[in-house]
Coordinates of C-alpha atoms and ligand atoms in Angstrom, one line a residue:
G8 CA -82.2 150.2 83.6
E9 CA -82.6 147.8 86.4
A10 CA -86.1 145.6 86.4
L11 CA -85.9 143.8 89.3
R12 CA -84.1 144.3 92.8
L13 CA -84.1 142.3 96.0
E14 CA -81.9 143.2 98.9
D15 CA -81.5 140.8 101.5
V16 CA -84.8 139.3 101.5
R17 CA -85.8 137.0 103.8
K18 CA -88.6 134.3 104.5
V19 CA -89.4 132.8 107.8
Y20 CA -92.3 130.1 107.9
G21 CA -93.5 128.6 110.8
T22 CA -93.4 129.7 114.6
A23 CA -91.0 129.4 117.3
G24 CA -89.2 125.9 117.8
N25 CA -90.5 124.8 114.3
R26 CA -89.3 128.0 111.8
V27 CA -88.0 127.6 108.3
A28 CA -85.8 130.1 106.9
A29 CA -86.9 129.6 103.2
L30 CA -84.9 132.7 102.2
D31 CA -81.8 133.2 104.2
G32 CA -80.8 136.7 102.9
V33 CA -81.0 136.9 99.1
S34 CA -79.9 139.9 97.0
L35 CA -79.8 139.9 93.4
S36 CA -80.2 142.9 90.6
L37 CA -81.8 142.1 86.6
P38 CA -80.9 144.2 84.2
T39 CA -84.1 145.0 82.0
G40 CA -83.9 142.9 78.9
T41 CA -82.4 139.8 80.3
F42 CA -83.6 136.2 80.9
T43 CA -82.6 134.3 84.0
A44 CA -83.0 131.0 85.1
V45 CA -83.5 130.1 88.9
M46 CA -82.4 126.2 89.7
G47 CA -81.7 124.1 92.9
P48 CA -82.7 121.2 94.9
S49 CA -86.3 120.9 96.3
G50 CA -86.7 122.6 99.0
S51 CA -84.1 125.2 98.6
G52 CA -86.5 128.3 98.6
K53 CA -87.0 128.8 94.6
S54 CA -90.8 129.0 94.7
T55 CA -90.8 131.4 97.7
L56 CA -88.0 133.5 95.7
L57 CA -90.5 134.0 93.1
Q58 CA -93.4 134.2 94.8
C59 CA -91.9 137.0 96.9
A60 CA -90.3 138.5 94.1
A61 CA -93.5 138.5 92.1
G62 CA -95.6 140.2 95.1
L63 CA -97.4 137.0 95.6
D64 CA -96.1 136.6 99.0
R65 CA -94.8 139.3 101.4
P66 CA -91.1 138.6 102.8
T67 CA -90.3 138.2 106.7
G68 CA -87.5 141.1 105.6
G69 CA -85.4 143.0 103.1
R70 CA -86.7 144.9 100.2
V71 CA -87.7 144.2 96.5
Y72 CA -88.0 146.9 93.8
V73 CA -89.6 145.9 90.6
D74 CA -88.8 149.0 87.8
G75 CA -87.5 151.1 90.9
A76 CA -90.4 150.9 92.5
E77 CA -90.4 149.2 95.9
L78 CA -93.2 146.6 96.3
A79 CA -95.8 146.7 98.9
A80 CA -94.1 149.7 100.2
G81 CA -96.6 150.2 103.4
G82 CA -99.2 149.5 101.3
G83 CA -101.9 146.7 101.9
E84 CA -103.0 143.8 100.0
A85 CA -104.9 145.9 97.7
A86 CA -102.2 147.8 96.8
L87 CA -99.6 144.7 96.5
T88 CA -102.5 143.2 94.3
K89 CA -102.7 146.5 92.2
F90 CA -98.7 146.4 91.9
R91 CA -98.7 143.0 90.5
R92 CA -101.6 143.8 87.8
Q93 CA -99.6 146.6 86.5
R94 CA -95.9 145.6 86.5
I95 CA -95.7 141.8 86.7
G96 CA -96.6 138.7 84.5
F97 CA -96.8 135.4 86.0
V98 CA -97.0 131.5 84.0
F99 CA -97.6 128.4 86.3
Q100 CA -96.2 125.3 85.6
Q101 CA -99.9 124.5 85.8
F102 CA -101.3 126.7 83.1
N103 CA -104.0 128.0 86.0
L104 CA -106.2 129.6 82.9
L105 CA -110.1 130.2 83.7
P106 CA -111.7 127.0 82.8
T107 CA -114.9 128.5 81.8
L108 CA -113.4 131.2 80.0
T109 CA -112.3 131.3 76.4
V110 CA -108.5 132.3 75.2
M111 CA -109.7 135.6 74.4
Q112 CA -111.7 136.1 77.4
N113 CA -108.4 134.6 79.3
V114 CA -106.2 136.9 77.7
T115 CA -108.3 140.4 77.8
L116 CA -109.0 139.4 81.7
P117 CA -105.6 141.3 83.1
L118 CA -106.5 144.4 80.9
K119 CA -109.9 144.5 82.7
L120 CA -108.5 143.5 86.0
A121 CA -105.9 146.3 85.6
G122 CA -108.7 149.2 84.9
R123 CA -107.4 149.2 81.4
K124 CA -109.2 149.1 78.3
V125 CA -110.2 145.5 77.2
D126 CA -108.8 145.9 73.7
R127 CA -109.9 142.7 71.7
A128 CA -107.3 143.7 69.2
R129 CA -104.3 143.8 70.6
A130 CA -104.8 140.4 72.9
R131 CA -105.6 138.9 69.3
E132 CA -102.3 140.6 68.3
V133 CA -100.2 138.7 71.3
L134 CA -102.1 135.3 70.6
A135 CA -101.1 135.6 66.8
R136 CA -97.4 136.3 68.2
V137 CA -97.7 133.0 70.2
G138 CA -99.4 131.0 67.2
L139 CA -102.4 130.6 68.3
A140 CA -104.6 133.2 66.5
D141 CA -107.4 130.4 65.4
R142 CA -108.3 129.7 68.6
L143 CA -109.6 132.6 70.1
H144 CA -113.2 131.2 70.7
H145 CA -111.6 127.5 72.3
L146 CA -112.0 126.3 75.8
P147 CA -108.7 125.6 77.9
A148 CA -109.9 121.9 77.6
E149 CA -110.1 121.9 74.1
L150 CA -106.4 122.8 73.8
S151 CA -103.1 120.8 74.1
G152 CA -101.0 121.2 77.3
G153 CA -98.7 123.3 75.0
Q154 CA -101.3 125.4 73.8
Q155 CA -102.7 126.1 77.1
Q156 CA -99.4 127.3 78.4
R157 CA -99.0 129.6 75.2
V158 CA -101.9 131.3 76.0
A159 CA -101.0 131.6 79.7
I160 CA -97.6 132.9 78.0
A161 CA -100.3 135.6 76.0
R162 CA -101.9 136.1 79.4
A163 CA -99.2 136.9 81.0
L164 CA -97.5 139.5 78.0
V165 CA -100.6 141.2 77.6
T166 CA -100.4 144.1 79.9
E167 CA -96.8 144.9 79.0
P168 CA -95.7 144.1 82.1
K169 CA -92.1 144.9 83.4
V170 CA -91.4 141.2 84.9
V171 CA -92.3 138.3 83.8
F172 CA -92.3 135.4 86.6
G173 CA -92.4 131.6 85.5
D174 CA -92.4 128.7 87.6
E175 CA -91.7 125.7 86.3
P176 CA -93.6 126.7 83.1
T177 CA -92.1 123.6 80.9
G178 CA -92.4 121.4 84.2
A179 CA -95.8 119.9 82.3
L180 CA -94.8 119.8 78.9
D181 CA -93.3 117.5 76.3
T182 CA -90.2 118.4 74.8
R183 CA -91.7 120.1 71.8
S184 CA -94.0 122.0 73.7
A185 CA -91.5 122.8 76.1
R186 CA -88.6 124.3 73.6
E187 CA -91.6 126.3 71.7
V188 CA -92.7 128.2 75.4
L189 CA -88.9 128.9 75.9
E190 CA -88.5 130.4 72.8
L191 CA -91.7 132.6 73.2
L192 CA -90.2 133.8 76.2
R193 CA -86.9 134.4 75.0
E194 CA -88.3 136.7 72.1
S195 CA -90.3 138.0 74.7
V196 CA -86.9 139.7 76.0
R197 CA -84.9 140.0 72.4
L198 CA -88.1 141.7 70.8
Y199 CA -89.9 142.9 73.3
G200 CA -87.5 144.4 76.2
R201 CA -89.4 142.2 78.9
T202 CA -87.4 140.6 81.6
V203 CA -88.0 137.0 82.3
V204 CA -86.8 134.9 85.7
M205 CA -87.7 131.6 85.3
V206 CA -87.7 128.6 88.1
T207 CA -86.5 125.2 86.0
H208 CA -85.2 121.8 87.1
D209 CA -84.3 121.2 83.7
P210 CA -80.9 122.3 82.5
V211 CA -82.3 122.3 78.9
A212 CA -84.9 125.0 79.7
A213 CA -81.7 126.7 81.7
S214 CA -80.1 126.7 78.7
Y215 CA -82.4 129.6 76.8
A216 CA -81.5 131.8 79.7
D217 CA -78.6 134.5 79.7
A218 CA -77.7 133.6 83.3
V219 CA -78.4 130.7 86.0
L220 CA -78.5 131.8 89.8
F221 CA -78.3 129.0 91.8
L222 CA -80.1 128.6 95.3
A223 CA -79.4 126.1 98.5
D224 CA -80.7 126.5 101.6
G225 CA -82.6 129.8 101.1
R226 CA -79.1 131.6 99.4
L227 CA -77.9 131.9 96.4
V228 CA -74.8 130.2 96.2
G229 CA -73.8 130.7 92.3
S230 CA -74.5 132.3 89.2
L231 CA -73.0 131.5 85.6
Q232 CA -73.7 133.2 82.1
T233 CA -75.2 130.7 79.8
P234 CA -73.6 130.4 76.3
T235 CA -75.8 132.2 74.1
A236 CA -79.2 130.3 73.4
E237 CA -78.5 130.4 69.8
A238 CA -75.6 128.2 70.1
V239 CA -77.6 125.6 72.2
A240 CA -80.7 125.5 69.9
Ligands
ADP20 P1 -88.2 124.9 96.1 O1 -89.1 125.9 95.3 O2 -87.1 125.1 95.5 O3 -88.3 123.6 96.2 P2 -90.0 126.2 98.2 O4 -89.9 127.7 98.1 O5 -91.0 125.5 98.0 O6 -88.4 125.6 97.5 O7 -89.5 126.3 100.0 C1 -88.5 126.2 100.7 C2 -88.4 126.2 102.0 O8 -89.6 126.7 102.9 C3 -89.1 124.3 102.3 O9 -88.2 123.8 103.7 C4 -90.4 124.3 102.3 O10 -90.8 123.1 103.1 C5 -90.4 125.6 103.2 N1 -91.9 126.3 102.9 C6 -92.3 126.7 101.6 N2 -93.5 127.3 101.8 C7 -93.7 126.8 103.0 C8 -95.3 127.4 103.7 N3 -96.5 127.8 103.2 N4 -95.4 126.6 104.9 C9 -94.4 126.1 106.0 N5 -93.0 126.4 104.8 C10 -93.1 126.4 103.7
ADP21 P1 -92.4 123.2 94.3 O1 -91.1 122.2 94.4 O2 -93.3 123.5 93.0 O3 -92.5 124.5 95.5 P2 -93.7 122.1 96.5 O4 -94.5 120.8 97.0 O5 -92.2 122.8 97.3 O6 -94.0 122.6 95.5 O7 -94.5 123.6 97.3 C1 -95.9 123.7 97.0 C2 -96.8 124.3 97.8 O8 -96.9 124.2 99.0 C3 -96.4 125.8 97.4 O9 -97.5 126.9 97.4 C4 -95.4 125.9 99.0 O10 -95.3 127.3 99.7 C5 -96.6 125.1 99.8 N1 -95.2 124.2 101.0 C6 -94.2 124.0 100.5 N2 -94.1 123.3 101.5 C7 -94.9 123.6 102.7 C8 -94.6 122.9 103.9 N3 -93.7 122.8 104.3 N4 -95.9 123.6 105.0 C9 -96.7 124.0 104.3 N5 -96.9 124.6 102.9 C10 -95.6 124.0 102.4

């Protein structure tokens, strides 16, 4: 099926006389179980696209569907937040872990926020998958950047969201940690059927995806299917 659909999505910032069309009519459809990279020059609208698709921001026009349900159709801020917590995971460039919570607490928080059982066994299992079974009681500051981003991936995956978004998820990492993070994202697609959409500047990172979409001036200007990531790795 279709995991993510955008129909003529627009986002205009600013007021009369000083308008920026950050997104100028973007339409796309991503099948479930695919890994997509979004590339484009700085200012082309990549972050805005991700934020609108993930329900972190509201488009000025057009429609966004996640797993067939329209994002924020009618609802207020609370409805949008609830929608996000149930269907979407997000991985940021700077990890955005809560510094006073342990690894385990960071990873169980999305379950709590989604009103679900705080299933520590499940959190432990997801943390084991990202190679952090022995770091459950550490604080984020006690971990390397690569380890922190793997915690963030576990946090994004623990609710089994339909779509996981990454905004430059490897942008702050060394080559080796970046590769580990990309392999985990790819594994979440291949083994667990997640759908991943990742903004990146790095062609090597993009090569892990099944397809690359190119943005320029708020429009999709091209796409390509990548050779299988296995051939690149
Ligand atoms: P990218 O992620 O590709 O660098 P962005 O989505 O951040 O691009 O930005 C696209 C355009 O929208 C740029 O011209 C940027 O300056 C503008 N923009 C982004 N966010 C805002 C904002 N909150 N207010 C005003 N303009 C914004
Ligand atoms: P990136 O290239 O990673 O998108 P930016 O520096 O473009 O980083 O944007 C960082 C943050 O600043 C984003 O939240 C974006 O929405 C906001 N932003 C970008 N451009 C503007 C702008 N012209 N006015 C206000 N906020 C902006």
